[in-house]
Short mmCIF file of C-alpha atoms (C1' of nucleotides) in Angstrom, two decimals:
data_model
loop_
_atom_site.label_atom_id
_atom_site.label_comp_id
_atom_site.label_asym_id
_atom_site.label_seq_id
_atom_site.Cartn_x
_atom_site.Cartn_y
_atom_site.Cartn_z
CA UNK A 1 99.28 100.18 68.41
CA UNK A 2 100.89 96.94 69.05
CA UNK A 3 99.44 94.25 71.60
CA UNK A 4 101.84 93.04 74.07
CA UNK A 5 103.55 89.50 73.48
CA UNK A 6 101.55 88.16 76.25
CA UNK A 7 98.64 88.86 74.61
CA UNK A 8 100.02 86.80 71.85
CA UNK A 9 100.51 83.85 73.22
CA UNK A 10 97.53 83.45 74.96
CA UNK A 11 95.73 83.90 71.92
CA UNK A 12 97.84 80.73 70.70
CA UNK A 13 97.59 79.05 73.69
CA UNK A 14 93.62 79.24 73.88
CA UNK A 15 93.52 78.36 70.66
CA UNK A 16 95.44 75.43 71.22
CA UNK A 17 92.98 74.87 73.90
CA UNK A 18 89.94 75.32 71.76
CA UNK A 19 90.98 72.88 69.62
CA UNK A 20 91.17 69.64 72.31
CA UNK A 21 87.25 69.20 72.35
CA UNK A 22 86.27 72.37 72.34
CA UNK A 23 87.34 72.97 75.80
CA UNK A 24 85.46 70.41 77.08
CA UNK A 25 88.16 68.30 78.10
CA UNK A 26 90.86 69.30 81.02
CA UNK A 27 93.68 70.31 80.10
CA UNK A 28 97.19 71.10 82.18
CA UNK A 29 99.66 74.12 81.39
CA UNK A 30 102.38 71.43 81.25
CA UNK A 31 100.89 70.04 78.03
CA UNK A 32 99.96 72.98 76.54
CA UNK A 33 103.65 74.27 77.15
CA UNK A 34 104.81 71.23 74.91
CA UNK A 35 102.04 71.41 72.19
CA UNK A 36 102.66 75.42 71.54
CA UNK A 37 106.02 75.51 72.08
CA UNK A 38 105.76 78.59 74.68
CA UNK A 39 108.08 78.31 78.32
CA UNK A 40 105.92 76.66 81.40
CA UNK A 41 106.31 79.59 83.22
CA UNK A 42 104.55 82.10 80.51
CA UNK A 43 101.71 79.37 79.88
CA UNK A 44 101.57 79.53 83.71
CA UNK A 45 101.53 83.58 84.12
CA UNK A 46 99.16 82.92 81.40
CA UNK A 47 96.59 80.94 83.21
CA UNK A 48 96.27 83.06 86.06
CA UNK A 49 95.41 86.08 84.51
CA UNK A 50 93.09 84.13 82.26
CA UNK A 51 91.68 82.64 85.68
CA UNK A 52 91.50 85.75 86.95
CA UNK A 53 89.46 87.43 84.11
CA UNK A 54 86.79 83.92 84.28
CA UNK A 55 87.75 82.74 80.73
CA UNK A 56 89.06 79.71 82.49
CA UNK A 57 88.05 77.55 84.97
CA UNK A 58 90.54 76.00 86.94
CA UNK A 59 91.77 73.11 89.44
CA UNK A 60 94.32 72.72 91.73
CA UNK A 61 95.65 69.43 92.89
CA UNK A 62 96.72 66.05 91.31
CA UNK A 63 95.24 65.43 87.76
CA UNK A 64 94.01 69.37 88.00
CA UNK A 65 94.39 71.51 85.48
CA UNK A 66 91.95 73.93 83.61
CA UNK A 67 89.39 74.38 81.02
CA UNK A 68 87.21 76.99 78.86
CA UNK A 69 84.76 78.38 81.10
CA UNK A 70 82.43 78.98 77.88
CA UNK A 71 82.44 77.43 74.44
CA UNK A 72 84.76 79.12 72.30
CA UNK A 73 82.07 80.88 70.13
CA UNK A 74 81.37 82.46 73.02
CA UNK A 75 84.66 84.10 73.77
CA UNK A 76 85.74 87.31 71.90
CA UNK A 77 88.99 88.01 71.13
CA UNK A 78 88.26 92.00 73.08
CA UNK A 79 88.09 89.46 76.21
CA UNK A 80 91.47 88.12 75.73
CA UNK A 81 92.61 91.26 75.44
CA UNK A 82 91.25 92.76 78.48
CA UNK A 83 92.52 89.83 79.89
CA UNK A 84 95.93 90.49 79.73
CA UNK A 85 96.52 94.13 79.36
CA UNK A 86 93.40 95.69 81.25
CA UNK A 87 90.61 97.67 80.08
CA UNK A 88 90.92 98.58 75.95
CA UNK A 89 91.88 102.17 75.92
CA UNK A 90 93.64 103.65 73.40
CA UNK A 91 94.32 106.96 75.19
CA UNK A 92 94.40 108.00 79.17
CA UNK A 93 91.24 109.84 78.11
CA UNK A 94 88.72 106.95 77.83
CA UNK A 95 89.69 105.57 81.07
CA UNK A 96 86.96 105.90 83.76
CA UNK A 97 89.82 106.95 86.45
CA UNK A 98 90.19 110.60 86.94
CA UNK A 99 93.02 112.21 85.07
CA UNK A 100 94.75 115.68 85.35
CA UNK A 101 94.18 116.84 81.80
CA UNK A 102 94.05 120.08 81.96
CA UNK A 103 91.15 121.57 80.97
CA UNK A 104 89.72 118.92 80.25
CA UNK A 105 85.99 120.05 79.63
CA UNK A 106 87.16 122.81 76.62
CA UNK A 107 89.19 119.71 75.27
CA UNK A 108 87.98 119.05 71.47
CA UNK A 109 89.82 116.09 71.07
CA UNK A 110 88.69 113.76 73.68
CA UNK A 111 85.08 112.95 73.15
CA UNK A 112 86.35 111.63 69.87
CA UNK A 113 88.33 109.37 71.36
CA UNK A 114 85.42 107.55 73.13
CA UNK A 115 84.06 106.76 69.29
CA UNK A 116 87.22 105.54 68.22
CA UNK A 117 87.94 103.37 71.25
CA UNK A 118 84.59 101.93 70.81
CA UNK A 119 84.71 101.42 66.96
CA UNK A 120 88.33 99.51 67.65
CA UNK A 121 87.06 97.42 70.32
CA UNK A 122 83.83 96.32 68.32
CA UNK A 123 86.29 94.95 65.87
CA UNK A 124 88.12 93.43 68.07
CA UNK A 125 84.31 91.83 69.45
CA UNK A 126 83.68 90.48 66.24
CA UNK A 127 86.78 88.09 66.48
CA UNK A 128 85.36 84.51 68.56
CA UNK A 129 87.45 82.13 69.34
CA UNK A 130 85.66 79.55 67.25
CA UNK A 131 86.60 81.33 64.57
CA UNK A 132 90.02 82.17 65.74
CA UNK A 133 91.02 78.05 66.14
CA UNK A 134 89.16 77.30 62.41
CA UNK A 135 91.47 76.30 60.03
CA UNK A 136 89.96 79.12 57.38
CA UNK A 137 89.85 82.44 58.01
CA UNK A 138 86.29 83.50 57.20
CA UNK A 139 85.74 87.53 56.42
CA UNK A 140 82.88 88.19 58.77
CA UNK A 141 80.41 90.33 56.86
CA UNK A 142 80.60 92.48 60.21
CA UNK A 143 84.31 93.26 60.14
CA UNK A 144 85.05 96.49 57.82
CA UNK A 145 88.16 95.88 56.13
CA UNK A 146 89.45 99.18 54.78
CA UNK A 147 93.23 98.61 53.87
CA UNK A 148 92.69 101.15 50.65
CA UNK A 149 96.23 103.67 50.97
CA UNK A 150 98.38 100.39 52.54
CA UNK A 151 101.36 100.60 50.54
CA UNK A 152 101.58 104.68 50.22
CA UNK A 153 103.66 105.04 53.03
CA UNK A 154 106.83 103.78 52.94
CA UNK A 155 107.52 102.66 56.31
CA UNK A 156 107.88 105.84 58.31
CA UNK A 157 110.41 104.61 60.66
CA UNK A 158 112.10 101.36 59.80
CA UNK A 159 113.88 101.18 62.85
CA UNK A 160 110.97 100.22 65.12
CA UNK A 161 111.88 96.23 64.86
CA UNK A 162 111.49 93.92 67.81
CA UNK A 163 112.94 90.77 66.75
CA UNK A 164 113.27 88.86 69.96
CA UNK A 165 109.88 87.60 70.29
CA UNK A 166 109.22 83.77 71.50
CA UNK A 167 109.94 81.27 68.72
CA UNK A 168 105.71 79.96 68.44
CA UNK A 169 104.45 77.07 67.21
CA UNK A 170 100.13 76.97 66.82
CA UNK B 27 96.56 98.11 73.36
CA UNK B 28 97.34 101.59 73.99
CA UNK B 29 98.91 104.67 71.40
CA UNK B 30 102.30 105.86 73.00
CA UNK B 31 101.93 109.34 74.33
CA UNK B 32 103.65 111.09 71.31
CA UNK B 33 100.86 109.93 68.92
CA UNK B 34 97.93 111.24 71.45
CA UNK B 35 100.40 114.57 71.47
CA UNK B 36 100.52 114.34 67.78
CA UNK B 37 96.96 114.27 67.48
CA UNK B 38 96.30 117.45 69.84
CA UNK B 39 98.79 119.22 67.93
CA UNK B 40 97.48 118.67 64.78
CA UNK B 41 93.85 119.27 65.51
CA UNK B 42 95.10 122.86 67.09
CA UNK B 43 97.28 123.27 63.97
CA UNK B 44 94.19 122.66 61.88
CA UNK B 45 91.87 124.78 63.41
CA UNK B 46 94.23 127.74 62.34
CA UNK B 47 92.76 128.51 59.01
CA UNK B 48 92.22 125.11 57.97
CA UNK B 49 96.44 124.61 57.80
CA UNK B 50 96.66 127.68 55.32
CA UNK B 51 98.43 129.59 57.10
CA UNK B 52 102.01 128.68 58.33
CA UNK B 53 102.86 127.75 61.80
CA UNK B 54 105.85 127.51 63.80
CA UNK B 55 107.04 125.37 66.75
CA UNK B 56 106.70 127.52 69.37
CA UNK B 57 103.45 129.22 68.84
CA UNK B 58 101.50 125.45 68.81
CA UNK B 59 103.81 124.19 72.13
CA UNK B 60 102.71 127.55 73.62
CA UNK B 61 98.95 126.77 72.73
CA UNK B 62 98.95 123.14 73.34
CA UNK B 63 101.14 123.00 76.79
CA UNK B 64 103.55 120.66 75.53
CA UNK B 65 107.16 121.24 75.82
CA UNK B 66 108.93 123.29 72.72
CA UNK B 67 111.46 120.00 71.95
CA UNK B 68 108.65 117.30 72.33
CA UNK B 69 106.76 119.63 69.55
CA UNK B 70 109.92 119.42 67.80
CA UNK B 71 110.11 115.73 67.60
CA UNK B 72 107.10 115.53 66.53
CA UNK B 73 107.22 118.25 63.61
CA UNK B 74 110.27 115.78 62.66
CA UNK B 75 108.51 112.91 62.58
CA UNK B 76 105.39 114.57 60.91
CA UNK B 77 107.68 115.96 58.22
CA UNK B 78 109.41 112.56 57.24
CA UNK B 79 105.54 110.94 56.62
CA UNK B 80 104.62 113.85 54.73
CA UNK B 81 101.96 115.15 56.44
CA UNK B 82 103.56 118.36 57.21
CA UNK B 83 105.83 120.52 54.82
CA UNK B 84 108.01 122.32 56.70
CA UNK B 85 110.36 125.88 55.89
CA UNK B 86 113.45 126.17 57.19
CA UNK B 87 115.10 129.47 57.68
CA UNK B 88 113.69 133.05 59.52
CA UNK B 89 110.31 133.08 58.91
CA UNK B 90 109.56 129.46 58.25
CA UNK B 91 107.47 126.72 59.89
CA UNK B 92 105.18 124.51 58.86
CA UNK B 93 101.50 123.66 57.22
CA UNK B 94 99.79 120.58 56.68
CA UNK B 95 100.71 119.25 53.14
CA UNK B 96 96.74 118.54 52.76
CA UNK B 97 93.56 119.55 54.03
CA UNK B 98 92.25 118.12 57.74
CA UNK B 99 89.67 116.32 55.88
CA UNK B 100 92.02 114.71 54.07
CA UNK B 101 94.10 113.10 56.65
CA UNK B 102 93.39 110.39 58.57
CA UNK B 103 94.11 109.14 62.16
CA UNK B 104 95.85 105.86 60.93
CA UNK B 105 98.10 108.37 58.83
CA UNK B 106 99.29 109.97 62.27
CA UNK B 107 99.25 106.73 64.07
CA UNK B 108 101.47 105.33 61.06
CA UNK B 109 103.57 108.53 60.67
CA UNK B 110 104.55 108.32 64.54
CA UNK B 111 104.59 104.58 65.61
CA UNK B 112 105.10 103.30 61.96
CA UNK B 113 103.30 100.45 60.66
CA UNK B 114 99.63 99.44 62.18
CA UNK B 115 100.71 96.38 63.66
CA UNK B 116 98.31 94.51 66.04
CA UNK B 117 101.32 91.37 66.44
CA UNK B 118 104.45 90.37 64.77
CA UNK B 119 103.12 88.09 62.22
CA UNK B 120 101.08 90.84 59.70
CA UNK B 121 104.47 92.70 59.34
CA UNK B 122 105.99 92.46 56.01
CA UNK B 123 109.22 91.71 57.36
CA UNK B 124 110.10 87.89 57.68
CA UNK B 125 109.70 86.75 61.43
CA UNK B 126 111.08 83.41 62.72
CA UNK B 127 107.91 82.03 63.46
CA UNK B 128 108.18 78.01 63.58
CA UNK B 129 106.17 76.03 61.03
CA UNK B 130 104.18 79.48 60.05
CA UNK B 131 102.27 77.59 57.52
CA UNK B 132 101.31 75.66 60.06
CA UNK B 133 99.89 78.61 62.26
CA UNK B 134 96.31 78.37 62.24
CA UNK B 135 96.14 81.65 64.10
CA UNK B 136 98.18 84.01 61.62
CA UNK B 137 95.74 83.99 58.93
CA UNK B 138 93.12 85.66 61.44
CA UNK B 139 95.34 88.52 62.21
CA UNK B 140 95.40 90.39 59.02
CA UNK B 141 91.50 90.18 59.02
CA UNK B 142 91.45 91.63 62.65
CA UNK B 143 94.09 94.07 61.95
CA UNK B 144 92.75 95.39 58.85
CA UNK B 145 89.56 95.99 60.97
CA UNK B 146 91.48 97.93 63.31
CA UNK B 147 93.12 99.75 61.01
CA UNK B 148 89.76 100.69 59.21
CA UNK B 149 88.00 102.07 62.29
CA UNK B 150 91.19 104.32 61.97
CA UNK B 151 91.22 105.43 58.35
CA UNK B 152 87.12 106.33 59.02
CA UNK B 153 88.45 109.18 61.53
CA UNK B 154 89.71 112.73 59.66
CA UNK B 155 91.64 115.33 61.01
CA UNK B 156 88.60 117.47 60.10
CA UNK B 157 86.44 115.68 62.28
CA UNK B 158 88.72 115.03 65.10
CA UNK B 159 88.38 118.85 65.45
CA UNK B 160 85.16 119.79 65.30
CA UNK B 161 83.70 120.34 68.36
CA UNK B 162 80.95 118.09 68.26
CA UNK B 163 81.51 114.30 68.01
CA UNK B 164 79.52 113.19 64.65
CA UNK B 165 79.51 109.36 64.98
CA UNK B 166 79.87 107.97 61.46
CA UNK B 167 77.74 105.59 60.20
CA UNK B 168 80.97 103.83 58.27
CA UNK B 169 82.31 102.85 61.79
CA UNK B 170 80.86 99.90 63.71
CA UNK B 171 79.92 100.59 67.61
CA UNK B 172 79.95 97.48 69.42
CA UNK B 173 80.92 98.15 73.04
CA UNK B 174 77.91 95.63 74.14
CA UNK B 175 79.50 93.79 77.23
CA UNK B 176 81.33 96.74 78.67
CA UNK B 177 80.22 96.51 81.88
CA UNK B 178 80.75 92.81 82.25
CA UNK B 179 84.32 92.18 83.19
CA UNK B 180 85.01 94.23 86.04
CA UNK B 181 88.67 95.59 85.24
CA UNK B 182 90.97 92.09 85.59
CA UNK B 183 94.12 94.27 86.63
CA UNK B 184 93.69 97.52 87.69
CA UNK B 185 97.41 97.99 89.01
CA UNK B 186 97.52 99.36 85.16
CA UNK B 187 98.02 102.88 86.01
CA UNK B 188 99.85 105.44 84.34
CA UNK B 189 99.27 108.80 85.88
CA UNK B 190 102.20 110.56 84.80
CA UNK B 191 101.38 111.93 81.58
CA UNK B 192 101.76 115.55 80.40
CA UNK B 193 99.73 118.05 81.02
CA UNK B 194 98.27 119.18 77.86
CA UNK B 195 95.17 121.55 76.71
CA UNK B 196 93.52 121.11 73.28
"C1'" DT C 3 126.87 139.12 58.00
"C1'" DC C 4 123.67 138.17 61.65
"C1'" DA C 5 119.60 136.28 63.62
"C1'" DA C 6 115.86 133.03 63.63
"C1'" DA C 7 114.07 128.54 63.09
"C1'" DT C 8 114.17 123.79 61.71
"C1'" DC C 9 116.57 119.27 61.56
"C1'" DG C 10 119.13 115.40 63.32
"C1'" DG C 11 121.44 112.72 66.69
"C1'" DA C 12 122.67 111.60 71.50
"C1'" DC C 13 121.61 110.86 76.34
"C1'" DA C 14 119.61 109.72 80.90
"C1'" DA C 15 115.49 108.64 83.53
"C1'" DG C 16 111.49 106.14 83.95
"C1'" DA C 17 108.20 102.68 83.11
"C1'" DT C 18 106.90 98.49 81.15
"C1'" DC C 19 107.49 93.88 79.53
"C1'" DG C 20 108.95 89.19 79.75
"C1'" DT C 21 111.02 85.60 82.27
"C1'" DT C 22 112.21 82.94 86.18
"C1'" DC C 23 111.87 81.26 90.71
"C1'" DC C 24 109.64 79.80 94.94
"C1'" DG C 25 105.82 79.12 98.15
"C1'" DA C 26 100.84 77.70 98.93
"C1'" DT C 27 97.24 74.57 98.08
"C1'" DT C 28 94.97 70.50 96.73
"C1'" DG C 29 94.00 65.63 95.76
"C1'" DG C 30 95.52 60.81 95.38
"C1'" DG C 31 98.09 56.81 97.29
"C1'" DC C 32 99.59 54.06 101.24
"C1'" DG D 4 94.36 59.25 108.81
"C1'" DC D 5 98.86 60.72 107.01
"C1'" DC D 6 102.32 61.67 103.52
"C1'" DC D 7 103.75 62.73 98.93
"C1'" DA D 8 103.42 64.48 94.40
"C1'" DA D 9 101.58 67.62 91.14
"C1'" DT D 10 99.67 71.87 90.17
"C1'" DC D 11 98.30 76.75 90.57
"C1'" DG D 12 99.34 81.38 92.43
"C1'" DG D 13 102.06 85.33 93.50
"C1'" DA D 14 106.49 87.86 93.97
"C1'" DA D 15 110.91 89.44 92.29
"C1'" DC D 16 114.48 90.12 88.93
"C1'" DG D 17 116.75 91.67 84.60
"C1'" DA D 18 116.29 93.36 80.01
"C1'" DT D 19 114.14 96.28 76.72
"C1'" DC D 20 111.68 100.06 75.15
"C1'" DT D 21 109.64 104.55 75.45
"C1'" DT D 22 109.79 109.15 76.92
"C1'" DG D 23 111.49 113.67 77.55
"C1'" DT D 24 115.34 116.82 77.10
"C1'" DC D 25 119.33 118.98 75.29
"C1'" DC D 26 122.78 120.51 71.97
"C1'" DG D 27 125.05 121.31 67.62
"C1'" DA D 28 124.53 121.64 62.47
"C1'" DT D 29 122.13 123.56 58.62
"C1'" DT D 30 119.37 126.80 56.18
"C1'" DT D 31 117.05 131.11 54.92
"C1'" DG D 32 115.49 135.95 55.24
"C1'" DA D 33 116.62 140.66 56.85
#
DNA sequence: TCAAATCGGACAAGATCGTTCCGATTGGGC
DNA sequence: GCCCAATCGGAACGATCTTGTCCGATTTGA
């Protein structure tokens, strides 16, 4: 339930992007290396995959670099995501691609899954970038925020730490 | 963006341990690994794991097993997701622990992600054990569909296969 | 006292993730 | 018209985590 590091840092590094004249300007990896503290190389893996998806535009040669292909309030944070890790899909169930589930038509559990999938990625489409890059977070009147029995459980299994993430700076 | 295999295994074993009498009656190991295809010790784990979160109550001893500790309406799929994976934890920054994050009050992003993750973590909570197996899908009107641009990006890296997975049957 | 069943830890295999490096391509300067 | 510099793009490597399995310890009823 976790979304890769990658994922991470291109959220910060669009962001970062977002924020230079709303993407209207070009902008190089090199800079936006420096400015979010993130290795050239990531910013770089970064890009492509970005590229790839069409959130970014861009250019090759001397004085190239790239740019937001839309204005940020027009890029969802369920893009970004796709972006980097694929296709949302919180089970092999929901994937289009065949799978050897057995029995899969007498299987009570999977058409459930499609609602859930589609009730996490909605929340993840009500996240812009515009709003991702403002300096106040806003509480969309969209976004259900149901964090009622948070502090019940007492941390099932402490030992799931991963403390060797990227030192970030956004 | 994906569960881990043991919480999707979770799930099909508590849905088939709930559709014996509602959880009344008491269940052992075997009998669900023989019903749901998965392997006796991966059942095992998860009766562990199930047990520690409390959403089990498990006898030891001849004769002993397990029930659920509450009704299936009662439970929630962010209670199994929690119980197996621990914390709902979309990125490193809305854990409680303290991260070394430069200048985090500086982070302009961090702020966003409790909002998004408490969204996630509310299309979650709106999904009972009860419901999960029933054999129709009832979509609830608590949980926000939004899969409106589905079609749009067509699968940025499909090299993301994992065909491997266990057979099951639910 | 014995048998049945859970509980907990340990282990190897596999896949995935993150990082780094190097080549291909493009545009400007001479 | 040619060369050089700067950048994107893809491939490969190592580290880390997850997964699946097994075995011994503990507990309870017959």
């Amino acid at each position: 339930m976790r979304l890769s590091s990658l994922t991470d840092y291109a959220v910060v590094m669009l962001a970062a992007a977002a924020r230079h004249c709303g993407g209207a300007a070009r902008l190089n990896a090199t800079l936006l290396a420096e400015e979010t503290g993130l290795p050239l190389p990531t910013v770089q893996k970064l890009v492509s995959k970005l590229s790839a998806a069409g959130l970014i535009e861009s250019a090759r040669g001397t004085g190239g670099g790239f740019r937001l292909s839309r204005p940020p309030a027009a890029i969802t944070l369920a893009e970004i995501v796709e972006a980097i890790e694929g296709p949302i899909a919180l089970t092999a169930c929901v994937e289009p691609s065949a799978h050897e589930c057995a029995i899969e038509g007498d299987c009570r559990v999977k058409p459930h899954w499609n609602v859930v999938n589609g009730a996490v990625r909605g929340a993840l489409a009500n996240v812009s970038l515009a709003s991702l890059s403002s300096p106040i977070p806003l509480a969309r009147g969209a976004v259900p925020i149901a964090v009622e029995t948070l502090g019940d459980t007492p941390s099932p299994n402490p030992s799931r730490e991963r403390e060797g993430n990227l030192v970030r700076n956004a």
